[in-house]
Every structure is written in C-alpha cells, then in structure tokens.
Short mmCIF file of C-alpha atoms in Angstrom, two decimals:
data_model
loop_
_atom_site.label_atom_id
_atom_site.label_comp_id
_atom_site.label_asym_id
_atom_site.label_seq_id
_atom_site.Cartn_x
_atom_site.Cartn_y
_atom_site.Cartn_z
CA MET A 6 11.81 -36.99 -13.38
CA SER A 7 11.00 -35.33 -16.66
CA LYS A 8 12.21 -31.81 -17.57
CA SER A 9 8.68 -30.44 -17.40
CA GLY A 10 8.25 -31.96 -13.98
CA ILE A 11 11.36 -30.20 -12.66
CA VAL A 12 10.06 -26.88 -14.05
CA ASN A 13 6.68 -27.36 -12.32
CA VAL A 14 8.28 -28.07 -9.05
CA ARG A 15 10.40 -24.97 -9.22
CA MET A 16 7.33 -22.84 -10.04
CA VAL A 17 5.49 -24.22 -7.02
CA ILE A 18 8.41 -23.44 -4.84
CA THR A 19 8.65 -19.93 -6.25
CA GLU A 20 4.95 -19.38 -5.72
CA GLU A 21 5.18 -20.54 -2.17
CA LYS A 22 8.15 -18.26 -1.60
CA ILE A 23 6.33 -15.20 -2.96
CA LEU A 24 3.35 -15.95 -0.85
CA CYS A 25 5.56 -16.17 2.19
CA ASN A 26 7.17 -12.81 1.28
CA ILE A 27 3.76 -11.19 0.90
CA ASP A 28 2.86 -12.46 4.32
CA LYS A 29 6.10 -11.05 5.79
CA ILE A 30 5.36 -7.67 4.23
CA GLN A 31 1.90 -7.63 5.61
CA LYS A 32 3.19 -8.29 9.07
CA LEU A 33 5.73 -5.48 8.74
CA ILE A 34 3.04 -2.94 7.94
CA ASN A 35 0.46 -4.31 10.43
CA PRO A 36 0.15 -1.77 13.30
CA LYS A 37 -0.60 -4.68 15.67
CA SER A 38 2.69 -6.48 14.87
CA LYS A 39 5.68 -6.26 17.21
CA LYS A 40 8.12 -5.82 14.32
CA GLN A 41 7.25 -2.96 12.13
CA ILE A 42 8.77 -0.63 9.53
CA VAL A 43 10.91 2.00 11.43
CA GLN A 44 12.54 3.87 8.53
CA LEU A 45 11.86 3.02 4.89
CA GLU A 46 15.25 4.32 3.59
CA ASP A 47 17.23 2.17 6.07
CA ASP A 48 15.08 -0.96 5.76
CA SER A 49 16.63 -3.00 2.97
CA TYR A 50 14.84 -6.12 4.18
CA PHE A 51 11.47 -4.61 3.53
CA LYS A 52 12.52 -3.16 0.15
CA ASP A 53 13.94 -6.53 -0.94
CA LEU A 54 10.67 -8.32 -0.03
CA THR A 55 8.63 -5.71 -1.87
CA GLU A 56 10.93 -5.87 -4.91
CA SER A 57 10.71 -9.66 -5.05
CA VAL A 58 6.91 -9.53 -5.20
CA LYS A 59 6.97 -6.82 -7.81
CA THR A 60 9.50 -8.65 -9.97
CA TYR A 61 7.54 -11.89 -9.76
CA LEU A 62 4.36 -10.06 -11.00
CA ILE A 63 6.15 -8.32 -13.83
CA GLU A 64 8.39 -11.14 -15.04
CA TYR A 65 5.97 -14.03 -14.72
CA PRO A 66 6.24 -15.64 -18.23
CA LYS A 67 2.61 -16.57 -18.90
CA LYS A 68 0.39 -13.97 -17.46
CA LYS A 69 -2.80 -15.82 -18.49
CA ASN A 70 -1.73 -18.65 -16.30
CA PHE A 71 -0.73 -16.51 -13.35
CA PRO A 72 -1.33 -18.24 -9.97
CA ALA A 73 -4.61 -17.06 -8.51
CA SER A 74 -3.30 -17.54 -5.01
CA VAL A 75 -0.47 -14.97 -5.56
CA TYR A 76 -2.77 -12.53 -7.37
CA LYS A 77 -5.29 -12.67 -4.44
CA ALA A 78 -2.56 -12.31 -1.82
CA ALA A 79 -0.87 -9.35 -3.77
CA TYR A 80 -4.26 -7.69 -4.29
CA GLY A 81 -5.12 -8.14 -0.61
CA LEU A 82 -1.72 -6.65 0.38
CA VAL A 83 -2.33 -3.52 -1.69
CA GLU A 84 -5.80 -3.11 -0.28
CA PHE A 85 -4.54 -3.55 3.29
CA ALA A 86 -1.74 -0.99 2.62
CA THR A 87 -4.20 1.44 1.20
CA ASN A 88 -6.56 1.07 4.21
CA GLN A 89 -3.58 1.50 6.53
CA PHE A 90 -2.44 4.63 4.69
CA GLU A 91 -5.87 6.19 5.02
CA GLU A 92 -5.94 5.43 8.69
CA ASN A 93 -2.45 7.10 9.03
CA THR A 94 -3.78 10.17 7.18
CA LYS A 95 -6.63 10.48 9.73
CA LYS A 96 -4.09 10.12 12.56
CA ILE A 97 -1.90 12.91 10.99
CA GLU A 98 -4.87 15.14 10.71
CA GLU A 99 -5.68 14.61 14.30
CA LEU A 100 -2.14 15.30 15.38
CA ILE A 101 -2.24 18.57 13.39
CA ARG A 102 -5.43 19.63 15.31
CA GLN A 103 -3.71 18.70 18.56
CA ARG A 104 -0.63 20.74 17.71
CA GLU A 105 -2.73 23.77 16.73
CA GLN A 106 -4.70 23.46 19.97
CA ASN A 107 -1.49 23.16 21.96
CA ILE A 108 0.03 26.29 20.36
CA ALA A 109 -3.20 28.20 21.10
CA LEU A 110 -3.08 26.99 24.71
CA ALA A 111 0.52 28.07 24.97
CA GLY A 112 -0.53 31.61 23.99
CA GLN A 113 -3.27 31.66 26.53
CA LEU A 114 -1.09 30.39 29.30
CA LYS A 115 1.55 32.88 28.44
CA GLU A 116 -0.96 35.77 28.73
CA LEU A 117 -2.23 34.37 32.10
CA LEU A 118 1.32 34.14 33.36
CA GLU A 119 1.95 37.75 32.38
CA ALA A 120 -1.28 38.87 34.07
CA THR A 121 -0.45 37.12 37.31
CA GLU A 122 3.08 38.25 37.33
CA GLY A 123 2.01 41.81 36.72
CA LYS A 124 -0.73 41.54 39.31
CA GLU A 125 -3.28 42.91 36.89
CA LYS A 126 -6.63 43.89 38.46
CA ASP A 127 -8.58 40.99 36.75
CA TRP A 128 -5.96 38.29 37.12
CA LYS A 129 -8.12 36.29 39.59
CA ASP A 130 -11.18 36.31 37.26
CA ARG A 131 -9.07 35.32 34.36
CA VAL A 132 -7.49 32.45 36.21
CA LYS A 133 -10.91 31.36 37.42
CA LYS A 134 -12.29 31.23 33.85
CA ALA A 135 -9.26 29.23 32.81
CA GLU A 136 -10.22 26.34 35.14
CA ASP A 137 -12.11 24.68 32.33
CA ILE A 138 -9.15 24.87 30.05
CA PHE A 139 -6.12 24.07 32.14
CA SER A 140 -5.40 21.36 34.59
CA GLU A 141 -5.68 21.91 38.36
CA ASP A 142 -1.90 22.02 38.96
CA ILE A 143 -1.53 24.91 36.45
CA ILE A 144 -4.36 26.81 38.03
CA GLU A 145 -2.79 26.38 41.50
CA THR A 146 0.63 27.49 40.17
CA LEU A 147 -0.86 30.64 38.58
CA THR A 148 -2.57 31.39 41.91
CA ILE A 149 0.71 31.04 43.81
CA ILE A 150 2.32 33.57 41.44
CA GLY A 151 -0.63 36.00 41.63
CA LYS A 152 -0.72 35.93 45.44
CA ALA A 153 3.05 36.21 45.93
CA LYS A 154 4.17 39.29 47.70
CA GLY A 155 7.66 39.17 46.17
CA LYS A 156 9.49 37.48 43.40
CA THR A 157 12.45 36.13 45.22
CA SER A 158 10.97 33.26 47.18
CA GLU A 159 11.81 29.68 46.15
CA ASN A 160 8.08 28.80 45.60
CA TYR A 161 7.65 31.77 43.30
CA GLN A 162 10.66 30.89 41.23
CA ASP A 163 9.65 27.24 41.03
CA ALA A 164 6.14 28.26 39.88
CA ILE A 165 7.64 30.52 37.20
CA LYS A 166 9.91 27.72 35.95
CA LEU A 167 7.03 25.16 35.93
CA LEU A 168 4.77 27.33 33.84
CA ASN A 169 7.49 28.35 31.44
CA ALA A 170 8.30 24.69 30.93
CA ARG A 171 4.60 23.95 30.20
CA ILE A 172 4.47 26.81 27.76
CA ASN A 173 7.56 25.56 26.04
CA ASN A 174 6.15 21.98 25.83
CA LEU A 175 2.96 23.28 24.28
CA GLU A 176 4.81 25.39 21.75
CA THR A 177 7.33 22.77 20.63
CA ASN A 178 4.98 19.72 20.70
CA LEU A 179 7.91 17.32 20.81
CA HIS A 180 5.79 14.25 21.50
CA ILE A 181 3.45 15.09 18.56
CA GLU A 182 6.54 15.63 16.21
CA ILE A 183 7.83 12.19 17.26
CA ASP A 184 4.43 10.58 16.49
CA MET A 185 4.26 12.32 13.20
CA GLU A 186 7.72 11.19 12.19
CA ARG A 187 6.83 7.59 13.05
CA ILE A 188 3.64 7.73 11.03
CA GLU A 189 5.41 9.37 8.09
CA ASP A 190 7.87 6.52 7.83
CA ARG A 191 5.05 3.97 7.91
CA SER A 192 3.11 5.92 5.31
CA LYS A 193 6.12 6.04 3.03
CA ALA A 194 6.42 2.27 3.33
CA LEU A 195 2.73 1.87 2.61
CA SER A 196 2.86 4.14 -0.45
CA TYR A 197 5.86 2.15 -1.75
CA ILE A 198 3.65 -0.97 -1.70
CA GLY A 199 0.58 0.77 -3.00
CA ILE A 200 2.25 2.27 -6.05
CA GLU A 201 4.75 -0.44 -7.03
CA ILE A 202 2.77 -3.64 -6.47
CA ALA A 203 -0.54 -2.22 -7.60
CA ASP A 204 1.02 -1.00 -10.83
CA ALA A 205 2.49 -4.42 -11.48
CA LEU A 206 -0.87 -6.08 -10.84
CA LYS A 207 -2.50 -4.09 -13.62
CA SER A 208 -0.45 -6.04 -16.16
CA ILE A 209 -1.97 -9.36 -15.09
CA PRO A 210 -5.35 -10.62 -16.33
CA THR A 211 -7.56 -11.62 -13.35
CA PRO A 212 -6.99 -15.35 -12.81
CA ILE A 213 -10.11 -17.48 -13.17
CA GLU A 214 -10.83 -20.06 -10.54
CA GLU A 215 -13.01 -22.99 -11.36
CA PRO A 216 -15.95 -22.88 -8.93
CA GLU A 217 -17.55 -26.07 -7.57
CA VAL A 218 -20.96 -26.49 -9.23
CA ASN A 219 -23.78 -28.76 -8.15
CA ILE A 220 -26.56 -27.78 -10.57
CA VAL A 221 -29.03 -30.11 -12.24
CA ALA A 222 -31.54 -27.87 -13.77
CA GLU A 223 -29.13 -25.66 -15.76
CA PRO A 224 -26.30 -26.67 -18.10
CA LYS A 225 -23.05 -26.81 -16.08
CA GLN A 226 -21.04 -24.75 -18.66
CA ALA A 227 -23.41 -21.80 -18.54
CA VAL A 228 -23.35 -21.65 -14.70
CA VAL A 229 -19.48 -21.89 -14.70
CA GLU A 230 -19.18 -19.11 -17.13
CA GLU A 231 -21.56 -16.85 -15.10
CA GLN A 232 -19.66 -17.48 -11.90
CA GLN A 233 -16.35 -16.90 -13.61
CA GLN A 234 -17.71 -13.55 -14.89
CA GLN A 235 -18.84 -12.58 -11.42
CA TYR A 236 -15.41 -13.48 -10.01
CA VAL A 237 -13.65 -11.28 -12.62
CA GLN A 238 -15.99 -8.35 -11.91
CA ALA A 239 -15.40 -8.77 -8.18
CA THR A 240 -11.59 -8.71 -8.33
CA THR A 241 -10.23 -6.99 -11.49
CA PHE A 242 -8.68 -3.53 -11.27
CA GLU A 243 -10.28 -2.59 -14.54
CA VAL A 244 -13.92 -3.34 -13.60
CA LYS A 245 -13.50 -2.32 -9.95
CA PRO A 246 -11.36 0.82 -10.12
CA SER A 247 -12.08 2.22 -6.63
CA LEU A 248 -8.99 0.71 -5.07
CA TRP A 249 -6.68 1.76 -7.91
CA GLN A 250 -8.05 5.33 -7.79
CA ARG A 251 -7.62 5.47 -4.03
CA ILE A 252 -3.96 4.51 -4.50
CA LYS A 253 -2.97 6.34 -7.62
CA SER A 254 -4.67 9.73 -7.50
CA SER A 255 -6.03 10.79 -4.06
CA LYS A 256 -4.81 9.48 -0.81
CA PHE A 257 -1.26 8.37 -1.39
CA VAL A 258 0.06 11.35 -3.32
CA LYS A 259 -2.08 14.09 -1.74
CA ALA A 260 -1.66 12.88 1.85
CA ILE A 261 2.08 12.43 1.56
CA LYS A 262 2.32 16.03 0.27
CA ALA A 263 0.08 17.28 3.03
CA ILE A 264 2.25 15.47 5.58
CA THR A 265 5.29 17.10 4.07
CA ARG A 266 3.89 20.61 4.49
CA ILE A 267 3.30 19.81 8.17
CA ARG A 268 6.83 19.36 9.32
CA ILE A 269 9.68 18.65 6.95
CA VAL A 270 10.43 18.50 3.26
CA LEU A 271 10.58 14.97 1.99
CA ASP A 272 12.27 13.67 -1.10
CA TYR A 273 9.28 12.63 -3.19
CA SER A 274 11.52 10.48 -5.47
CA ASP A 275 12.30 8.30 -2.37
CA ALA A 276 8.88 8.62 -0.73
CA LEU A 277 6.68 7.71 -3.70
CA PRO A 278 8.43 5.41 -6.26
CA GLU A 279 6.77 6.02 -9.59
CA GLY A 280 4.76 3.13 -11.07
CA ARG A 281 5.43 1.89 -14.52
CA GLY A 282 1.89 1.97 -15.84
CA GLU A 283 -0.64 4.62 -17.00
CA ASN A 284 2.18 7.10 -17.69
CA ASN A 285 2.15 7.94 -13.95
CA GLN A 286 -1.03 9.94 -14.18
#
C-alpha cells in the first residue's frame, strides 16, 4: 500500500472515532438516556470526549477539506446542547417559583398554627379559608389543635409535630435544592460543550457537499453552485448567527449566573471554560 493510502485510511479511522465520540457525548447529555452527566468536575470521561472533539476541530490540518460528516455532527451537538441548556433554564425558573411559593405557604401555615394554638376567635374561619390552599390532612390537623382542650394529649403533640415538620419542609425545600443541584451539573456540562466546541467550529469553513442534480433545462454547473450557496447559508455560523449568539451572549452565561445567585457560588472558571475566539466577548 502506498504512503498516501496509509494516511487516508488513518484519517477515515480518526473521522469515525470522532463521530463515535460525538455520539457518546450526545447520549451523556440526553435527558432520556440512562447514563447521564452527574458532576462535571468529577467526570473525566466526559471531559476527555469533549476535548477530543475540540482538538480534532482545531488541529485538523486542511480546514478547507474538513469532513462534512464531522462538521454536521459537531454542529448538531452544539445545537442540541444549546436547546437542552435553555430547557434547563426554564426548569430552574420553575423551581425558583415553586420554592418561593413553598416559603410563602410555610409562613401562612405558621400563622394558622399560632392561631389554632392560641385559640384565637377567628381560628375556625381562617382554617376554613385555607381549605383551598392546604391539603385535607393539614386542615384536619389544624382542627385537632384548635379543638383540643389541653396541650398534653398524645394527639395534640403529634399534630404539633406534624405541622412543624411540614413548615420545616416548606422552608428548607430540600427536594427542590436537590433538583436544582442536578440541573446545575447538567447545565455546566452543556455550557462546556456550547462554548468550547462552538468556538472551535468557527475556525472551520462550512464544508460543501456535492448535491445530486438531475436538471436538463439549466446548465449543471449553475445549479450546483446555487445549491452549494444555499447549503452554506443554511449551516454556517457566520451567515446564520442565531445559534452562536444563543450560546455566546445570552443563555449560557446569563443563565449560569442566575442559577448561581439562586443557591450557591460557583467557580465560573470551571463552570464556563472560555472559548478561544472572538476575544471572549
């Protein structure tokens, strides 16, 4: 086999390997997959896969001859990651609303408990009005406390413990915090893809695929050039900047910072690796 033949075979193998790695990454960030990213900092497998794709994009020797299949797969991965990140942002916003509602409910329940414990004149009316807000078991427990003649019975003490536990759960929102942490970890992984791979893609001219043409009335060359131009316009980052803008300026950076303000302080240097293009605008 000639030397050029050996090189070509190696390039094909490399291309297949990168396509396989892109597929593995997409499965790791797919919310429907059984195996997903758990914690970005501890997931060297995910980082190695992403790094291999980025390195391939950056170091490919002849950018004008870059494999169209890899370009399409990498572009599709970035778009998928962007869409998933935006979905995560919506979920975070919903969790914030739920947490705020729970904290407000905790305050209302605490006031009702104080009213029933203190046998305030309007405690029955207040409990009645709360039927549309709280579950039946909470209303029944409040009624037990309000009607109790003393505070030493086992039923009374159990009722107090139950309501205090509910108030504590509403205030701490432990299940929401766990959900938010899980989404944060996925979002950090998605942003890692969105910034690093998208930035590397910008250095590659959009590959041109030769379309099949069956035209008699028009010269073949003119039709081919027109279809090639349409393909470039449909795929290139430069002509179609909406995806790049979604990644670079709005959702990824702003949403990660919004998430940070919600619960904990993240290390942005780890959460959002800076891209190497456009001076990190």
